[in-house]
Amino acid sequence: MSRIQKAFENKKAFIAFLTAGDPSLDKTEEYILEMERAGADLIEIGIPFSDPIAEGLVIQEADIRALSGGVTTDDIFDMVKKLREKTEIPLVFMTYLNPVFHYGYEAFFERCQDVGIDGIIIPDLPFEEKEEVDVVASRYGIDLISMIAPTSKERIRKIAKGAKGFLYVVSSMGVTGERTNITTDIGGMLKEIRSVSSVPAAVGFGIHTPDQAAEISKTADGVIVGSAVVKLIAKYGSHAGGHLYTYVRMMKETVSHSE
C-alpha cells in the first residue's frame, strides 16, 4: 500500500497545503512536522511559481515571498530529502507545468523518487494533455493527481476513471482562497466519481472553517485546506508553528468526527 493510500485508509483525511520557502525552507520543514503532529494525514508542498494562475492573492503573495528569498526547485528537493529522515507522512508537490518542464520531466521525477515525494498536482495541465507527463511520473512511481472542477461535467467520469493517488475535487469556480459559502453540488460530483472509480476523492478550494470541513467530509474522503494555512504563516512568520498546530488539530478533529 502506498503512503497516499494509507492517508485515506479507514478514515477521513485532512490535507494541508503550504508554500515551500515561505518564510524559509527550515520553517517549511518545521511546519510540516508540526502539522503532522497535529493530525494532518497528507501535506501538499507548493513549489513557488511566478504566475500561479489557480491561486488567489494569499498563495500568490506566499509564492512571491518564497521566490524573493531565492528559493529554487533544487533547494526544495534538498529540504524534502532532509524531511524524509524524520517522517513518513505522504508528501505531494503542487506546482505548474512550466517549472517541471523547465527542470526536465525525466530529471524532475527521478529526483521526486529519490527524495520521497509521493505525487504531484499540476493545475494547468489538462487531463487530455497529461500523457507525456504521466508516463514519466509513473516510471518513477509518482502519482499524477487529477483535478475535477464543477465545470468538468461530462468529463468527470473520464477523469475519475484514469485517477491515481487521490482525486482533487475543486469545490468552487475561481481561484484558491477562503469562501463564505460553497454552493457546488459536491455530493452529486462525488456520486458520479464513485460510479467509475474507487480512488479517494478529497475536496479543496475555499474550505477554512470547521463547519465547512464537517459538511464536506460527510460525503468526501478528505478535506484540503491551503489558503487558511498560508494566511497563518503570513501573519505569524517564523512563529507560526503553534498557531498551525492549533488550527490543524481543530480541523482534523472536526473531519474525524464526521466519519
PDB file of C-alpha atoms in Angstrom:
ATOM      1  CA  MET A   1       0.000   0.000   0.000  1.00  0.00           C
ATOM      2  CA  SER A   2       1.329   3.427  -0.960  1.00  0.00           C
ATOM      3  CA  ARG A   3       1.743   6.269   1.520  1.00  0.00           C
ATOM      4  CA  ILE A   4      -1.107   8.154  -0.206  1.00  0.00           C
ATOM      5  CA  GLN A   5      -3.440   5.167   0.143  1.00  0.00           C
ATOM      6  CA  LYS A   6      -2.562   4.931   3.839  1.00  0.00           C
ATOM      7  CA  ALA A   7      -3.596   8.588   4.310  1.00  0.00           C
ATOM      8  CA  PHE A   8      -7.183   7.608   3.466  1.00  0.00           C
ATOM      9  CA  GLU A   9      -7.219   4.118   4.989  1.00  0.00           C
ATOM     10  CA  ASN A  10     -10.269   3.667   7.238  1.00  0.00           C
ATOM     11  CA  LYS A  11     -10.559   7.396   7.932  1.00  0.00           C
ATOM     12  CA  LYS A  12     -11.345  10.800   6.519  1.00  0.00           C
ATOM     13  CA  ALA A  13      -8.124  12.548   5.533  1.00  0.00           C
ATOM     14  CA  PHE A  14      -7.164  16.080   6.458  1.00  0.00           C
ATOM     15  CA  ILE A  15      -4.781  17.543   3.868  1.00  0.00           C
ATOM     16  CA  ALA A  16      -2.863  20.777   4.403  1.00  0.00           C
ATOM     17  CA  PHE A  17      -1.042  22.903   1.823  1.00  0.00           C
ATOM     18  CA  LEU A  18       1.844  25.293   2.356  1.00  0.00           C
ATOM     19  CA  THR A  19       4.276  27.102   0.066  1.00  0.00           C
ATOM     20  CA  ALA A  20       7.866  25.873   0.237  1.00  0.00           C
ATOM     21  CA  GLY A  21      10.279  28.598   1.338  1.00  0.00           C
ATOM     22  CA  ASP A  22       7.719  30.862   2.989  1.00  0.00           C
ATOM     23  CA  PRO A  23       9.171  32.230   5.207  1.00  0.00           C
ATOM     24  CA  SER A  24      12.183  29.864   4.791  1.00  0.00           C
ATOM     25  CA  LEU A  25      12.814  26.228   3.918  1.00  0.00           C
ATOM     26  CA  ASP A  26      13.844  25.455   7.505  1.00  0.00           C
ATOM     27  CA  LYS A  27      10.484  26.777   8.652  1.00  0.00           C
ATOM     28  CA  THR A  28       8.645  24.849   5.906  1.00  0.00           C
ATOM     29  CA  GLU A  29      10.183  21.659   7.258  1.00  0.00           C
ATOM     30  CA  GLU A  30       9.305  22.631  10.844  1.00  0.00           C
ATOM     31  CA  TYR A  31       5.715  23.498   9.914  1.00  0.00           C
ATOM     32  CA  ILE A  32       5.149  20.230   8.053  1.00  0.00           C
ATOM     33  CA  LEU A  33       6.265  18.270  11.107  1.00  0.00           C
ATOM     34  CA  GLU A  34       4.102  20.469  13.358  1.00  0.00           C
ATOM     35  CA  MET A  35       1.030  19.873  11.173  1.00  0.00           C
ATOM     36  CA  GLU A  36       1.698  16.142  11.117  1.00  0.00           C
ATOM     37  CA  ARG A  37       1.903  16.202  14.924  1.00  0.00           C
ATOM     38  CA  ALA A  38      -1.460  17.984  14.965  1.00  0.00           C
ATOM     39  CA  GLY A  39      -3.044  15.197  12.887  1.00  0.00           C
ATOM     40  CA  ALA A  40      -2.600  16.137   9.212  1.00  0.00           C
ATOM     41  CA  ASP A  41      -2.706  12.993   7.058  1.00  0.00           C
ATOM     42  CA  LEU A  42      -1.050  14.349   3.904  1.00  0.00           C
ATOM     43  CA  ILE A  43       0.840  17.523   3.037  1.00  0.00           C
ATOM     44  CA  GLU A  44       0.802  19.365  -0.264  1.00  0.00           C
ATOM     45  CA  ILE A  45       4.015  21.319  -0.795  1.00  0.00           C
ATOM     46  CA  GLY A  46       3.723  24.218  -3.219  1.00  0.00           C
ATOM     47  CA  ILE A  47       6.729  24.785  -5.461  1.00  0.00           C
ATOM     48  CA  PRO A  48       6.541  28.576  -5.889  1.00  0.00           C
ATOM     49  CA  PHE A  49       5.940  29.881  -9.394  1.00  0.00           C
ATOM     50  CA  SER A  50       5.877  33.448 -10.697  1.00  0.00           C
ATOM     51  CA  ASP A  51       2.494  33.055 -12.444  1.00  0.00           C
ATOM     52  CA  PRO A  52       0.324  30.780 -10.260  1.00  0.00           C
ATOM     53  CA  ILE A  53      -2.906  31.074 -12.261  1.00  0.00           C
ATOM     54  CA  ALA A  54      -5.052  28.869  -9.999  1.00  0.00           C
ATOM     55  CA  GLU A  55      -4.112  30.732  -6.831  1.00  0.00           C
ATOM     56  CA  GLY A  56      -5.796  33.583  -5.011  1.00  0.00           C
ATOM     57  CA  LEU A  57      -3.931  36.519  -3.508  1.00  0.00           C
ATOM     58  CA  VAL A  58      -2.897  34.744  -0.277  1.00  0.00           C
ATOM     59  CA  ILE A  59      -0.931  31.999  -2.059  1.00  0.00           C
ATOM     60  CA  GLN A  60       0.288  34.351  -4.811  1.00  0.00           C
ATOM     61  CA  GLU A  61       1.900  36.513  -2.141  1.00  0.00           C
ATOM     62  CA  ALA A  62       3.450  33.452  -0.474  1.00  0.00           C
ATOM     63  CA  ASP A  63       4.958  32.457  -3.835  1.00  0.00           C
ATOM     64  CA  ILE A  64       6.402  35.957  -4.239  1.00  0.00           C
ATOM     65  CA  ARG A  65       7.880  35.896  -0.723  1.00  0.00           C
ATOM     66  CA  ALA A  66       9.483  32.497  -1.334  1.00  0.00           C
ATOM     67  CA  LEU A  67      10.880  33.428  -4.756  1.00  0.00           C
ATOM     68  CA  SER A  68      12.147  36.763  -3.425  1.00  0.00           C
ATOM     69  CA  GLY A  69      14.020  34.776  -0.782  1.00  0.00           C
ATOM     70  CA  GLY A  70      15.844  32.940  -3.562  1.00  0.00           C
ATOM     71  CA  VAL A  71      14.220  29.512  -3.183  1.00  0.00           C
ATOM     72  CA  THR A  72      14.887  27.129  -6.086  1.00  0.00           C
ATOM     73  CA  THR A  73      13.386  23.776  -7.041  1.00  0.00           C
ATOM     74  CA  ASP A  74      16.670  22.073  -6.127  1.00  0.00           C
ATOM     75  CA  ASP A  75      16.561  23.715  -2.690  1.00  0.00           C
ATOM     76  CA  ILE A  76      13.063  22.292  -2.199  1.00  0.00           C
ATOM     77  CA  PHE A  77      14.190  18.808  -3.216  1.00  0.00           C
ATOM     78  CA  ASP A  78      17.022  19.049  -0.668  1.00  0.00           C
ATOM     79  CA  MET A  79      14.566  20.131   2.040  1.00  0.00           C
ATOM     80  CA  VAL A  80      12.251  17.195   1.272  1.00  0.00           C
ATOM     81  CA  LYS A  81      15.145  14.739   1.401  1.00  0.00           C
ATOM     82  CA  LYS A  82      16.066  16.043   4.852  1.00  0.00           C
ATOM     83  CA  LEU A  83      12.422  15.961   5.940  1.00  0.00           C
ATOM     84  CA  ARG A  84      12.057  12.332   4.847  1.00  0.00           C
ATOM     85  CA  GLU A  85      14.590  11.322   7.503  1.00  0.00           C
ATOM     86  CA  LYS A  86      12.045  12.445  10.125  1.00  0.00           C
ATOM     87  CA  THR A  87       8.639  11.481   8.751  1.00  0.00           C
ATOM     88  CA  GLU A  88       6.705   9.054   6.559  1.00  0.00           C
ATOM     89  CA  ILE A  89       3.740  11.398   6.044  1.00  0.00           C
ATOM     90  CA  PRO A  90       2.603  11.404   2.380  1.00  0.00           C
ATOM     91  CA  LEU A  91       4.072  14.390   0.526  1.00  0.00           C
ATOM     92  CA  VAL A  92       2.655  15.749  -2.723  1.00  0.00           C
ATOM     93  CA  PHE A  93       4.042  18.603  -4.787  1.00  0.00           C
ATOM     94  CA  MET A  94       1.639  21.199  -6.157  1.00  0.00           C
ATOM     95  CA  THR A  95       3.061  23.327  -8.918  1.00  0.00           C
ATOM     96  CA  TYR A  96       2.621  24.370 -12.529  1.00  0.00           C
ATOM     97  CA  LEU A  97       3.800  22.730 -15.712  1.00  0.00           C
ATOM     98  CA  ASN A  98       6.465  25.326 -16.504  1.00  0.00           C
ATOM     99  CA  PRO A  99       8.798  24.558 -13.561  1.00  0.00           C
ATOM    100  CA  VAL A 100       8.521  20.809 -14.233  1.00  0.00           C
ATOM    101  CA  PHE A 101       9.067  21.221 -17.988  1.00  0.00           C
ATOM    102  CA  HIS A 102      11.997  23.584 -17.406  1.00  0.00           C
ATOM    103  CA  TYR A 103      13.634  21.124 -14.987  1.00  0.00           C
ATOM    104  CA  GLY A 104      13.081  18.284 -17.461  1.00  0.00           C
ATOM    105  CA  TYR A 105      10.436  15.616 -16.874  1.00  0.00           C
ATOM    106  CA  GLU A 106      12.923  12.769 -16.506  1.00  0.00           C
ATOM    107  CA  ALA A 107      15.216  14.644 -14.119  1.00  0.00           C
ATOM    108  CA  PHE A 108      12.309  16.080 -12.114  1.00  0.00           C
ATOM    109  CA  PHE A 109      10.527  12.796 -11.441  1.00  0.00           C
ATOM    110  CA  GLU A 110      13.743  10.891 -10.842  1.00  0.00           C
ATOM    111  CA  ARG A 111      14.549  13.453  -8.150  1.00  0.00           C
ATOM    112  CA  CYS A 112      10.994  13.158  -6.733  1.00  0.00           C
ATOM    113  CA  GLN A 113      11.530   9.420  -6.346  1.00  0.00           C
ATOM    114  CA  ASP A 114      14.962   9.962  -4.820  1.00  0.00           C
ATOM    115  CA  VAL A 115      13.749  12.340  -2.089  1.00  0.00           C
ATOM    116  CA  GLY A 116      10.480  10.556  -1.284  1.00  0.00           C
ATOM    117  CA  ILE A 117       7.740  12.586  -2.967  1.00  0.00           C
ATOM    118  CA  ASP A 118       4.563  10.532  -3.476  1.00  0.00           C
ATOM    119  CA  GLY A 119       2.579  12.536  -6.003  1.00  0.00           C
ATOM    120  CA  ILE A 120       2.173  15.784  -7.905  1.00  0.00           C
ATOM    121  CA  ILE A 121      -0.725  18.108  -8.751  1.00  0.00           C
ATOM    122  CA  ILE A 122      -0.340  20.338 -11.826  1.00  0.00           C
ATOM    123  CA  PRO A 123      -3.433  22.585 -12.100  1.00  0.00           C
ATOM    124  CA  ASP A 124      -2.606  23.953 -15.575  1.00  0.00           C
ATOM    125  CA  LEU A 125      -2.078  20.510 -17.151  1.00  0.00           C
ATOM    126  CA  PRO A 126      -5.357  19.497 -18.869  1.00  0.00           C
ATOM    127  CA  PHE A 127      -6.403  15.877 -18.469  1.00  0.00           C
ATOM    128  CA  GLU A 128      -6.359  15.431 -22.241  1.00  0.00           C
ATOM    129  CA  GLU A 129      -2.716  16.508 -22.437  1.00  0.00           C
ATOM    130  CA  LYS A 130      -1.316  14.750 -19.378  1.00  0.00           C
ATOM    131  CA  GLU A 131       0.062  11.611 -21.055  1.00  0.00           C
ATOM    132  CA  GLU A 132       3.584  12.823 -21.790  1.00  0.00           C
ATOM    133  CA  VAL A 133       3.991  13.856 -18.149  1.00  0.00           C
ATOM    134  CA  ASP A 134       2.140  10.877 -16.684  1.00  0.00           C
ATOM    135  CA  VAL A 135       4.234   8.291 -18.497  1.00  0.00           C
ATOM    136  CA  VAL A 136       7.440   9.686 -16.946  1.00  0.00           C
ATOM    137  CA  ALA A 137       5.906  10.232 -13.499  1.00  0.00           C
ATOM    138  CA  SER A 138       4.614   6.639 -13.488  1.00  0.00           C
ATOM    139  CA  ARG A 139       8.041   5.300 -14.393  1.00  0.00           C
ATOM    140  CA  TYR A 140       9.329   6.732 -11.118  1.00  0.00           C
ATOM    141  CA  GLY A 141       6.310   5.746  -9.036  1.00  0.00           C
ATOM    142  CA  ILE A 142       4.932   9.283  -8.699  1.00  0.00           C
ATOM    143  CA  ASP A 143       1.129   9.664  -8.831  1.00  0.00           C
ATOM    144  CA  LEU A 144      -0.044  12.431 -11.165  1.00  0.00           C
ATOM    145  CA  ILE A 145      -3.120  13.582  -9.264  1.00  0.00           C
ATOM    146  CA  SER A 146      -6.051  14.763 -11.379  1.00  0.00           C
ATOM    147  CA  MET A 147      -8.338  17.672 -10.568  1.00  0.00           C
ATOM    148  CA  ILE A 148     -12.094  17.656 -11.177  1.00  0.00           C
ATOM    149  CA  ALA A 149     -13.893  21.009 -11.233  1.00  0.00           C
ATOM    150  CA  PRO A 150     -17.592  21.944 -11.282  1.00  0.00           C
ATOM    151  CA  THR A 151     -17.139  22.705 -14.993  1.00  0.00           C
ATOM    152  CA  SER A 152     -15.783  19.217 -15.772  1.00  0.00           C
ATOM    153  CA  LYS A 153     -19.362  17.915 -16.290  1.00  0.00           C
ATOM    154  CA  GLU A 154     -19.268  15.180 -18.947  1.00  0.00           C
ATOM    155  CA  ARG A 155     -15.503  14.800 -18.368  1.00  0.00           C
ATOM    156  CA  ILE A 156     -15.932  13.848 -14.688  1.00  0.00           C
ATOM    157  CA  ARG A 157     -16.220  10.120 -15.362  1.00  0.00           C
ATOM    158  CA  LYS A 158     -13.359  10.113 -17.852  1.00  0.00           C
ATOM    159  CA  ILE A 159     -11.021  11.924 -15.434  1.00  0.00           C
ATOM    160  CA  ALA A 160     -12.107   9.740 -12.491  1.00  0.00           C
ATOM    161  CA  LYS A 161     -11.502   6.508 -14.425  1.00  0.00           C
ATOM    162  CA  GLY A 162      -7.851   7.392 -15.001  1.00  0.00           C
ATOM    163  CA  ALA A 163      -7.214   8.750 -11.491  1.00  0.00           C
ATOM    164  CA  LYS A 164      -4.151   7.904  -9.406  1.00  0.00           C
ATOM    165  CA  GLY A 165      -3.375   8.592  -5.748  1.00  0.00           C
ATOM    166  CA  PHE A 166      -6.452  10.650  -4.961  1.00  0.00           C
ATOM    167  CA  LEU A 167      -8.772  12.948  -6.860  1.00  0.00           C
ATOM    168  CA  TYR A 168      -8.622  16.656  -6.087  1.00  0.00           C
ATOM    169  CA  VAL A 169     -12.227  17.846  -6.324  1.00  0.00           C
ATOM    170  CA  VAL A 170     -12.454  21.630  -6.730  1.00  0.00           C
ATOM    171  CA  SER A 171     -15.329  22.918  -4.607  1.00  0.00           C
ATOM    172  CA  SER A 172     -15.935  26.218  -6.367  1.00  0.00           C
ATOM    173  CA  MET A 173     -15.279  28.158  -9.531  1.00  0.00           C
ATOM    174  CA  GLY A 174     -12.371  30.608  -9.491  1.00  0.00           C
ATOM    175  CA  VAL A 175      -9.027  30.603  -7.730  1.00  0.00           C
ATOM    176  CA  THR A 176      -7.950  29.320  -4.312  1.00  0.00           C
ATOM    177  CA  GLY A 177      -8.988  31.317  -1.261  1.00  0.00           C
ATOM    178  CA  GLU A 178     -11.428  31.302   1.618  1.00  0.00           C
ATOM    179  CA  ARG A 179     -15.134  31.346   0.763  1.00  0.00           C
ATOM    180  CA  THR A 180     -18.124  32.061   2.970  1.00  0.00           C
ATOM    181  CA  ASN A 181     -20.424  29.674   1.112  1.00  0.00           C
ATOM    182  CA  ILE A 182     -19.754  26.656  -1.066  1.00  0.00           C
ATOM    183  CA  THR A 183     -22.754  26.161  -3.327  1.00  0.00           C
ATOM    184  CA  THR A 184     -21.473  23.453  -5.684  1.00  0.00           C
ATOM    185  CA  ASP A 185     -23.315  20.106  -5.583  1.00  0.00           C
ATOM    186  CA  ILE A 186     -20.308  18.278  -4.150  1.00  0.00           C
ATOM    187  CA  GLY A 187     -22.422  15.229  -3.309  1.00  0.00           C
ATOM    188  CA  GLY A 188     -23.553  14.894  -6.931  1.00  0.00           C
ATOM    189  CA  MET A 189     -19.982  15.174  -8.217  1.00  0.00           C
ATOM    190  CA  LEU A 190     -18.746  12.569  -5.729  1.00  0.00           C
ATOM    191  CA  LYS A 191     -21.572  10.179  -6.626  1.00  0.00           C
ATOM    192  CA  GLU A 192     -20.578  10.384 -10.272  1.00  0.00           C
ATOM    193  CA  ILE A 193     -16.900   9.883  -9.430  1.00  0.00           C
ATOM    194  CA  ARG A 194     -17.622   6.818  -7.287  1.00  0.00           C
ATOM    195  CA  SER A 195     -19.700   5.207 -10.013  1.00  0.00           C
ATOM    196  CA  VAL A 196     -16.495   4.688 -12.008  1.00  0.00           C
ATOM    197  CA  SER A 197     -13.580   4.923  -9.546  1.00  0.00           C
ATOM    198  CA  SER A 198     -12.546   3.683  -6.115  1.00  0.00           C
ATOM    199  CA  VAL A 199      -9.740   6.262  -5.817  1.00  0.00           C
ATOM    200  CA  PRO A 200     -10.320   8.552  -2.776  1.00  0.00           C
ATOM    201  CA  ALA A 201     -11.788  11.985  -3.531  1.00  0.00           C
ATOM    202  CA  ALA A 202     -10.682  14.985  -1.452  1.00  0.00           C
ATOM    203  CA  VAL A 203     -12.335  18.395  -1.733  1.00  0.00           C
ATOM    204  CA  GLY A 204     -10.436  21.690  -1.710  1.00  0.00           C
ATOM    205  CA  PHE A 205     -10.647  25.407  -2.701  1.00  0.00           C
ATOM    206  CA  GLY A 206     -12.354  27.691  -0.222  1.00  0.00           C
ATOM    207  CA  ILE A 207     -12.570  25.453   2.850  1.00  0.00           C
ATOM    208  CA  HIS A 208     -11.334  27.163   6.007  1.00  0.00           C
ATOM    209  CA  THR A 209     -13.858  26.771   8.850  1.00  0.00           C
ATOM    210  CA  PRO A 210     -14.718  23.695  10.956  1.00  0.00           C
ATOM    211  CA  ASP A 211     -18.353  23.945   9.805  1.00  0.00           C
ATOM    212  CA  GLN A 212     -17.304  23.776   6.143  1.00  0.00           C
ATOM    213  CA  ALA A 213     -14.931  20.890   6.861  1.00  0.00           C
ATOM    214  CA  ALA A 214     -17.646  18.989   8.727  1.00  0.00           C
ATOM    215  CA  GLU A 215     -20.138  19.459   5.903  1.00  0.00           C
ATOM    216  CA  ILE A 216     -17.692  18.467   3.144  1.00  0.00           C
ATOM    217  CA  SER A 217     -16.348  15.430   4.998  1.00  0.00           C
ATOM    218  CA  LYS A 218     -19.835  13.945   5.329  1.00  0.00           C
ATOM    219  CA  THR A 219     -19.525  12.886   1.692  1.00  0.00           C
ATOM    220  CA  ALA A 220     -15.866  13.384   0.678  1.00  0.00           C
ATOM    221  CA  ASP A 221     -12.950  11.112   1.585  1.00  0.00           C
ATOM    222  CA  GLY A 222     -10.812  14.070   2.562  1.00  0.00           C
ATOM    223  CA  VAL A 223     -10.705  17.840   3.064  1.00  0.00           C
ATOM    224  CA  ILE A 224      -7.949  20.070   1.668  1.00  0.00           C
ATOM    225  CA  VAL A 225      -7.067  23.406   3.266  1.00  0.00           C
ATOM    226  CA  GLY A 226      -4.497  25.749   1.745  1.00  0.00           C
ATOM    227  CA  SER A 227      -5.134  29.478   1.978  1.00  0.00           C
ATOM    228  CA  ALA A 228      -6.088  29.382   5.678  1.00  0.00           C
ATOM    229  CA  VAL A 229      -2.772  27.664   6.487  1.00  0.00           C
ATOM    230  CA  VAL A 230      -0.763  30.033   4.290  1.00  0.00           C
ATOM    231  CA  LYS A 231      -2.548  33.006   5.879  1.00  0.00           C
ATOM    232  CA  LEU A 232      -1.421  31.907   9.350  1.00  0.00           C
ATOM    233  CA  ILE A 233       2.156  31.646   8.082  1.00  0.00           C
ATOM    234  CA  ALA A 234       1.871  35.115   6.508  1.00  0.00           C
ATOM    235  CA  LYS A 235       0.557  36.539   9.779  1.00  0.00           C
ATOM    236  CA  TYR A 236       2.975  34.896  12.225  1.00  0.00           C
ATOM    237  CA  GLY A 237       6.002  34.211  10.001  1.00  0.00           C
ATOM    238  CA  SER A 238       8.742  32.351  11.843  1.00  0.00           C
ATOM    239  CA  HIS A 239       6.491  31.996  14.896  1.00  0.00           C
ATOM    240  CA  ALA A 240       3.563  30.295  13.145  1.00  0.00           C
ATOM    241  CA  GLY A 241       4.231  26.755  14.451  1.00  0.00           C
ATOM    242  CA  GLY A 242       1.962  26.806  17.481  1.00  0.00           C
ATOM    243  CA  HIS A 243      -0.839  28.544  15.576  1.00  0.00           C
ATOM    244  CA  LEU A 244      -0.631  25.950  12.786  1.00  0.00           C
ATOM    245  CA  TYR A 245      -0.749  23.139  15.331  1.00  0.00           C
ATOM    246  CA  THR A 246      -3.879  24.556  16.986  1.00  0.00           C
ATOM    247  CA  TYR A 247      -5.670  25.186  13.680  1.00  0.00           C
ATOM    248  CA  VAL A 248      -4.816  21.829  12.094  1.00  0.00           C
ATOM    249  CA  ARG A 249      -5.747  19.927  15.262  1.00  0.00           C
ATOM    250  CA  MET A 250      -9.142  21.658  15.338  1.00  0.00           C
ATOM    251  CA  MET A 251      -9.801  20.911  11.665  1.00  0.00           C
ATOM    252  CA  LYS A 252      -8.622  17.287  11.890  1.00  0.00           C
ATOM    253  CA  GLU A 253     -10.854  16.645  14.908  1.00  0.00           C
ATOM    254  CA  THR A 254     -13.801  18.109  13.013  1.00  0.00           C
ATOM    255  CA  VAL A 255     -13.120  15.904   9.983  1.00  0.00           C
ATOM    256  CA  SER A 256     -12.645  12.801  12.173  1.00  0.00           C
ATOM    257  CA  HIS A 257     -15.943  13.360  13.999  1.00  0.00           C
ATOM    258  CA  SER A 258     -17.851  13.308  10.714  1.00  0.00           C
ATOM    259  CA  GLU A 259     -16.824   9.693   9.997  1.00  0.00           C
TER     260      GLU A 259
END
